Coordinates of C-alpha atoms in Angstrom, one line a residue:
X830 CA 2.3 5.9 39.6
X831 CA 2.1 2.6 37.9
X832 CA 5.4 0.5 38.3
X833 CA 7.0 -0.6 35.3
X834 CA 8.4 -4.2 36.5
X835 CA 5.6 -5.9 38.4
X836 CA 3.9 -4.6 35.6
X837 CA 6.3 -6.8 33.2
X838 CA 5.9 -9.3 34.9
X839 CA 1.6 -9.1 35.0
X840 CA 2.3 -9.0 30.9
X841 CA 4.1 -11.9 30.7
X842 CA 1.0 -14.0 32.3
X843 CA -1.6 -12.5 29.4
X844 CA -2.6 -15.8 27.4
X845 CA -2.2 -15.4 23.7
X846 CA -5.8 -16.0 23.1
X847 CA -6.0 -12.7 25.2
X848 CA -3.5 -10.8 22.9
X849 CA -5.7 -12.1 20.2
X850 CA -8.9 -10.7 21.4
X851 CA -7.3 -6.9 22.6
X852 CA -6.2 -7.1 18.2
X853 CA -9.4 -7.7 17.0
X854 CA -11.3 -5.6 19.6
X855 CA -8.9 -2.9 18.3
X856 CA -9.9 -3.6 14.5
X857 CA -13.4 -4.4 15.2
X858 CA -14.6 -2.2 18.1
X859 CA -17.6 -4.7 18.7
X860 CA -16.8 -8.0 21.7
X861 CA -19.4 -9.8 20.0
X862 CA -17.5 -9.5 16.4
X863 CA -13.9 -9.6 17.9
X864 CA -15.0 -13.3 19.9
X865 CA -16.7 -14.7 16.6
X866 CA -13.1 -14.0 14.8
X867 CA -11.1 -16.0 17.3
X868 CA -13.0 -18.7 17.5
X869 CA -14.7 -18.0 21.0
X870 CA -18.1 -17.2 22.2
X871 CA -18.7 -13.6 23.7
X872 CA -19.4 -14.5 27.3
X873 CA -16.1 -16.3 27.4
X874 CA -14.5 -13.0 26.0
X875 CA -16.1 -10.4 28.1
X876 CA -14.5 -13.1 31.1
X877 CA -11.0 -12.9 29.0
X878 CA -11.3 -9.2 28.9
X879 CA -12.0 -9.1 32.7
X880 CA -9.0 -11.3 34.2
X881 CA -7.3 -9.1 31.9
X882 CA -8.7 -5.9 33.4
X883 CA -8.2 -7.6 36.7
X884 CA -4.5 -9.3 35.8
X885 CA -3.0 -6.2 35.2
X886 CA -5.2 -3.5 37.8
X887 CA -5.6 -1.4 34.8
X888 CA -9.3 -0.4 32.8
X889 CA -8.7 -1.8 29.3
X890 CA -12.1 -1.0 28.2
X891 CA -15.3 1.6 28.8
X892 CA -18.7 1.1 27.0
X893 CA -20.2 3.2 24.3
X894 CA -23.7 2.3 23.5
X895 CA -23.9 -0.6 22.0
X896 CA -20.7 -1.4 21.7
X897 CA -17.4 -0.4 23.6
X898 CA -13.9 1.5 23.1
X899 CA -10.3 0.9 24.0
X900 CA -8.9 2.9 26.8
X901 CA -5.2 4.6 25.8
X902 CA -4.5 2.1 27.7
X903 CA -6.3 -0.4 26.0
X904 CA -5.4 0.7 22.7
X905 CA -2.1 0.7 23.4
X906 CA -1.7 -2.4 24.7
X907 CA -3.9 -3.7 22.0
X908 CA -1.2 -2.0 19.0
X909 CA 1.3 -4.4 20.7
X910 CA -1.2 -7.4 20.8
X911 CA -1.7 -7.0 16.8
X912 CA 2.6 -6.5 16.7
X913 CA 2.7 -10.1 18.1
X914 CA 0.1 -11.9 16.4
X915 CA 2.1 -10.7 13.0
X916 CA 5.4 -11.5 14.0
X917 CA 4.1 -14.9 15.5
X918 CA 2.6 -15.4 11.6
X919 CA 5.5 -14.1 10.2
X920 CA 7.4 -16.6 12.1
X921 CA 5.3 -19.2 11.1
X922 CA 5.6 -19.1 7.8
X923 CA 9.9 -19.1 8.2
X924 CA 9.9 -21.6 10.0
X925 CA 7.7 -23.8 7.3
X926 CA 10.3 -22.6 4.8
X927 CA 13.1 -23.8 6.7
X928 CA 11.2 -27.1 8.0
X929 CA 10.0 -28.0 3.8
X930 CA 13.0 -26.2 2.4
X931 CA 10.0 -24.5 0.0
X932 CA 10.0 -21.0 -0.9
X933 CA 6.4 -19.7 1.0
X934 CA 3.6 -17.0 -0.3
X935 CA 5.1 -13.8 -0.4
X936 CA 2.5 -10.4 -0.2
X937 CA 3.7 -7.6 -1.8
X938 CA 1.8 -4.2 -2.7
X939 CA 3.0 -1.7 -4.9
X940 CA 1.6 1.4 -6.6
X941 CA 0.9 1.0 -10.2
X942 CA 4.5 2.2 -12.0
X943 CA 6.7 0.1 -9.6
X944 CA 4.6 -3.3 -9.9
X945 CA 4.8 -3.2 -13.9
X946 CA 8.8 -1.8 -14.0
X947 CA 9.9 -3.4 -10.8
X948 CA 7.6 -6.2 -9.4
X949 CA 6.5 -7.9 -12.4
X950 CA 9.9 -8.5 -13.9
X951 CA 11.5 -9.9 -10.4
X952 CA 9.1 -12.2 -10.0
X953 CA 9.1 -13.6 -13.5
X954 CA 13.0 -13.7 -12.9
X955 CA 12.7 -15.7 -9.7
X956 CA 10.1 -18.2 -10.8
X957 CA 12.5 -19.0 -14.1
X958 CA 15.4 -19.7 -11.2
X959 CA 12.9 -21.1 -8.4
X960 CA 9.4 -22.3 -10.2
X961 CA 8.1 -23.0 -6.8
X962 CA 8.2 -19.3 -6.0
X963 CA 4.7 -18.0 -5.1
X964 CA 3.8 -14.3 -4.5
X965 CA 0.5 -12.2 -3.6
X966 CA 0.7 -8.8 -5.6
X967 CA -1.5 -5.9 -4.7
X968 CA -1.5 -2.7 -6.7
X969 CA -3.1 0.3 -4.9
X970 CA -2.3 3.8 -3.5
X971 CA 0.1 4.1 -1.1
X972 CA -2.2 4.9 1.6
X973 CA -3.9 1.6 1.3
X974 CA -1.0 -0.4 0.9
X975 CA 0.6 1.2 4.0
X976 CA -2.3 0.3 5.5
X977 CA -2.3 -3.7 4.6
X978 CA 1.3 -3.3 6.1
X979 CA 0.8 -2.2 9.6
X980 CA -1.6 -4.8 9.7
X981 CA 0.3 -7.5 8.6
X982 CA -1.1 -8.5 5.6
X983 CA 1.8 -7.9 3.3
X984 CA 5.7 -8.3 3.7
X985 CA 6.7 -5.4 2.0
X986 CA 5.3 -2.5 -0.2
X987 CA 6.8 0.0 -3.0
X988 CA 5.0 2.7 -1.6
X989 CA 5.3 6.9 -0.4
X990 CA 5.6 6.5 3.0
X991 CA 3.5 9.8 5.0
X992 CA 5.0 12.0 7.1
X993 CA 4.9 11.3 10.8
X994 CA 5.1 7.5 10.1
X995 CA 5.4 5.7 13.3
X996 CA 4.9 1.6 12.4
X997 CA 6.5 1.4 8.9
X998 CA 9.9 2.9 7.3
X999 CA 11.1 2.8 4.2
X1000 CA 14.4 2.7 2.2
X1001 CA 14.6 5.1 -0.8
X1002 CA 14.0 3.7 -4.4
X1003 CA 13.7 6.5 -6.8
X1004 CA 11.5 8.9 -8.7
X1005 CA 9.0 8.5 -10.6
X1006 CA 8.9 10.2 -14.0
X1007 CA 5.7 10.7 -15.7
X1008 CA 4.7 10.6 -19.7
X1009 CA 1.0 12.1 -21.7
X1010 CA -0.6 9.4 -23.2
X1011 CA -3.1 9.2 -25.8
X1012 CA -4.7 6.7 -27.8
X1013 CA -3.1 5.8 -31.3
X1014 CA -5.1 7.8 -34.1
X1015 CA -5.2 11.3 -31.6
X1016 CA -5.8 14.1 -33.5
X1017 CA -3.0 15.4 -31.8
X1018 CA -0.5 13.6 -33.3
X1019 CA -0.8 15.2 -36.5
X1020 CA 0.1 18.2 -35.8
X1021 CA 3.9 18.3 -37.3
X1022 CA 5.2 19.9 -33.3
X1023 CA 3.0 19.4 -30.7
X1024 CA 2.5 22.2 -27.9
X1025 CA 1.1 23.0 -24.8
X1026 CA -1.7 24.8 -26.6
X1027 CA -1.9 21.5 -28.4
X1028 CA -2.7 20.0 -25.1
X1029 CA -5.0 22.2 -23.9
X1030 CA -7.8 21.4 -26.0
X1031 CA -8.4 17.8 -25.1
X1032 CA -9.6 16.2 -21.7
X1033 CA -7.0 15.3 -19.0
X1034 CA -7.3 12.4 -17.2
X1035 CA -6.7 11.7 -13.8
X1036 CA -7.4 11.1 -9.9
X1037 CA -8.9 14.0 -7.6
X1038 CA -6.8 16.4 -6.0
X1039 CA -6.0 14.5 -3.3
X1040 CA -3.9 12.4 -5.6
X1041 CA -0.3 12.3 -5.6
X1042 CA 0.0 12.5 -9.5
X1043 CA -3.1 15.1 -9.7
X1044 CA -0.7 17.7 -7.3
X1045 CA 2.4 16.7 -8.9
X1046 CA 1.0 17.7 -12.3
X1047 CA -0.8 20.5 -11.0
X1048 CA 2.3 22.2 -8.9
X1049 CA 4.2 21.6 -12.4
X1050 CA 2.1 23.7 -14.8
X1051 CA 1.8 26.0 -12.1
X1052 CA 5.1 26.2 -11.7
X1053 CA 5.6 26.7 -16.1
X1054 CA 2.8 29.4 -15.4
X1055 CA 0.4 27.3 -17.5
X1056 CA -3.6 26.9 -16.9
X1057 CA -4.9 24.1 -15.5
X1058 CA -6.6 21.3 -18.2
X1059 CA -9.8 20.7 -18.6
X1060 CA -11.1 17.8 -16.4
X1061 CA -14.7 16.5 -16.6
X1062 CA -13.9 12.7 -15.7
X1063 CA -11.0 11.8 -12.4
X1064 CA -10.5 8.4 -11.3
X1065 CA -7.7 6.6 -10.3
X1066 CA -8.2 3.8 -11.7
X1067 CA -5.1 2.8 -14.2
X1068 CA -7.8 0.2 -16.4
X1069 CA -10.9 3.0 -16.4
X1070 CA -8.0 5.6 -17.5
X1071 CA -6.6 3.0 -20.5
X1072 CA -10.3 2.5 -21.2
X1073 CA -11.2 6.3 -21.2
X1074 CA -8.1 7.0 -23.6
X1075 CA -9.4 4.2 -25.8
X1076 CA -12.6 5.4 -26.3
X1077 CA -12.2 9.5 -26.3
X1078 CA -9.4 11.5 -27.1
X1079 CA -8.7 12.3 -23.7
X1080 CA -4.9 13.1 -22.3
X1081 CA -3.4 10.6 -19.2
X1082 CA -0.6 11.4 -17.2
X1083 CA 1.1 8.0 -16.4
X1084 CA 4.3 6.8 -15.1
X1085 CA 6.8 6.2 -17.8
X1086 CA 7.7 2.6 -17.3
X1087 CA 4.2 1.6 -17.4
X1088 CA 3.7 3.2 -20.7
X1089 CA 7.5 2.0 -21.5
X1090 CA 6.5 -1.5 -20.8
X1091 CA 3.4 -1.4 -23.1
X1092 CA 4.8 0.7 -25.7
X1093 CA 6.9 -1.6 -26.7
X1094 CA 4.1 -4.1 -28.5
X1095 CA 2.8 -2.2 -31.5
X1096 CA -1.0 -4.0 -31.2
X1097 CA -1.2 -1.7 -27.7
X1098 CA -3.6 0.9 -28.6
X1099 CA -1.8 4.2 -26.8
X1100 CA 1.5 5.9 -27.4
X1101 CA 3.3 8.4 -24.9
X1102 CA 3.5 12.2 -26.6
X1103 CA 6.7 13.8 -27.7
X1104 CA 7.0 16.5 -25.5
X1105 CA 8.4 16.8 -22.0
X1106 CA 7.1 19.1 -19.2
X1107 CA 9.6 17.8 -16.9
X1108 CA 6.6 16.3 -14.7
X1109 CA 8.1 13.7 -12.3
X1110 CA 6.6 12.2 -8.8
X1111 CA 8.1 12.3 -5.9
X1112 CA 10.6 8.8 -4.9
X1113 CA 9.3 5.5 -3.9
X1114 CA 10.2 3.5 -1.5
X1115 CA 10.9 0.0 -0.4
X1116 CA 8.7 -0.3 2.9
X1117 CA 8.6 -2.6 5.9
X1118 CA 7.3 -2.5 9.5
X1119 CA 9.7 -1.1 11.8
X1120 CA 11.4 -3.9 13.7
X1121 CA 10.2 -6.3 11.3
X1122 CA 12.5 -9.3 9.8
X1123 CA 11.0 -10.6 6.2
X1124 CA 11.1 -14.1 5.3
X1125 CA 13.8 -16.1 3.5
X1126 CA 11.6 -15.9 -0.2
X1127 CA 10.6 -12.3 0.7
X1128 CA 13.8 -11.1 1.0
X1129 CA 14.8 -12.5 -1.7
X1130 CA 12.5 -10.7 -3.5
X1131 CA 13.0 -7.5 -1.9
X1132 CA 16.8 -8.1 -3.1
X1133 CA 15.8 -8.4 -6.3
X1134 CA 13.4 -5.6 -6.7
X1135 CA 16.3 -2.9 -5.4
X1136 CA 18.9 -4.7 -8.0
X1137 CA 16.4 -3.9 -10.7
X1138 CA 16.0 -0.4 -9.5

């Protein structure tokens, strides 16, 4: 049985240019690759790698062809290694903020609906109060942004969190309700009441079933016992869809506030439909790494994101 406090202590003697190698071993599962990215050649890693192997009494490592894989043991030590070298970052960059008194880069992802409704208007807010405000903003799934999170390569996310998280948590934000779009000029729009029928006969738009809006629209008209619409083109892509809609007269399901906020200018070439089906995706939220502290400017933006909500 391995004891737990000489084995503290061994922990405490790793180097943090040996943290930094377990990381990138983890994320690149090649010595060669994971040396080049620290700044090291490999025989000096595969030597780091051994006094660690050695240090500790414990096999980090095992070869596999060419190349070589983690151990549990190794992999879990080399989670903890990647924890560090983020919070060590993440303290970096607070401690420059307190030391210049500027407001640092903040990274922040968010799925389409929240970065236009949400994201977008905080950060035009905070840059009229603070000019010097800087941000990073990535829109993608949730999956991906999630992703960029446990790796440390954003602060924050407005994101659906899967189940059996382990690394991140989130703090409810809210639902997302969802609105048809077509281009101006449908054919559609003439009729004098538009139904479901109406709706039928024209190309919907969106992701594959894996999607989160796909199987939120698809459990709906289930659910209203209606057929499932026509779909010859699925992307997930929020500029191919506004394109596609431009150019056809194909049907979108988007999130409301993102077809609120371009509604509202009368040269935008779409307009949401007139009829509800009640089709609404499940709630956002406000995610960060368990454990984790944000910095001073991203907190301050993380304020103002849930005050907006």
């Amino acid at each position: 049985m391995i004891q737990t406090s000489p084995l503290i202590s061994q922990l405490r003697q790793l180097k943090p240019v040996q943290l930094r190698l377990l990381a990138e071993l983890r994320e690149s599962g090649a010595l060669g690759l994971a040396a080049a990215r620290i700044g090291i050649a490999q025989p000096a890693a595969s030597r780091l790698l051994a006094e660690m192997e050695e240090m500790l009494g414990l096999s980090l490592h095992e070869r596999q062809g060419r190349g070589l894989k983690l151990t549990e043991v190794g992999e879990a030590l080399a989670r903890r290694a990647a924890r560090i070298q983020i919070e060590l970052s993440d303290a970096a960059r607070e401690v420059a903020e307190a030391a210049t008194g500027r407001a640092g880069i903040v990274r922040v992802g968010a799925v389409t609906g929240p970065a236009l409704s949400l994201v977008l208007p905080a950060l035009i807010e905070l840059q009229r109060i603070t000019p010097g405000f800087r941000a990073e903003v990535t829109v993608a799934t949730s999956v991906h942004l999630c992703e960029q999170l446990r790796d440390g390569r954003l602060d924050f996310a407005l994101a659906r969190l899967s189940a059996g998280e382990t690394q991140l948590e989130g703090r409810g934000i809210a639902g997302e309700p969802l609105s048809l779009v077509v281009r101006r000029g449908h054919p559609v729009l003439l009729q004098p009441r538009i139904t479901v029928d109406d709706l039928l006969r024209y190309d919907w738009v969106m992701g594959d079933d894996e999607t989160l809006l796909t199987q939120t629209v698809m459990a709906r008209l289930a659910e209203l016992r209606l057929p499932i619409p026509q779909r010859r083109i699925s992307t997930s892509s929020f500029l191919f869809t506004l394109a596609l809609l431009n150019n056809s007269d194909a049907i979108a399901p988007l999130a409301t506030p993102v077809v609120d906020s371009l509604s509202g200018n009368p040269s935008v070439p779409f307009v949401s439909l007139p009829i509800d089906l009640g089709l609404t995706v499940a709630p956002f939220s406000l995610v960060t790494r368990i454990g984790s502290r944000l910095t001073p400017s991203a907190q301050r933006l993380a304020d103002a994101v849930v005050a907006l909500a």
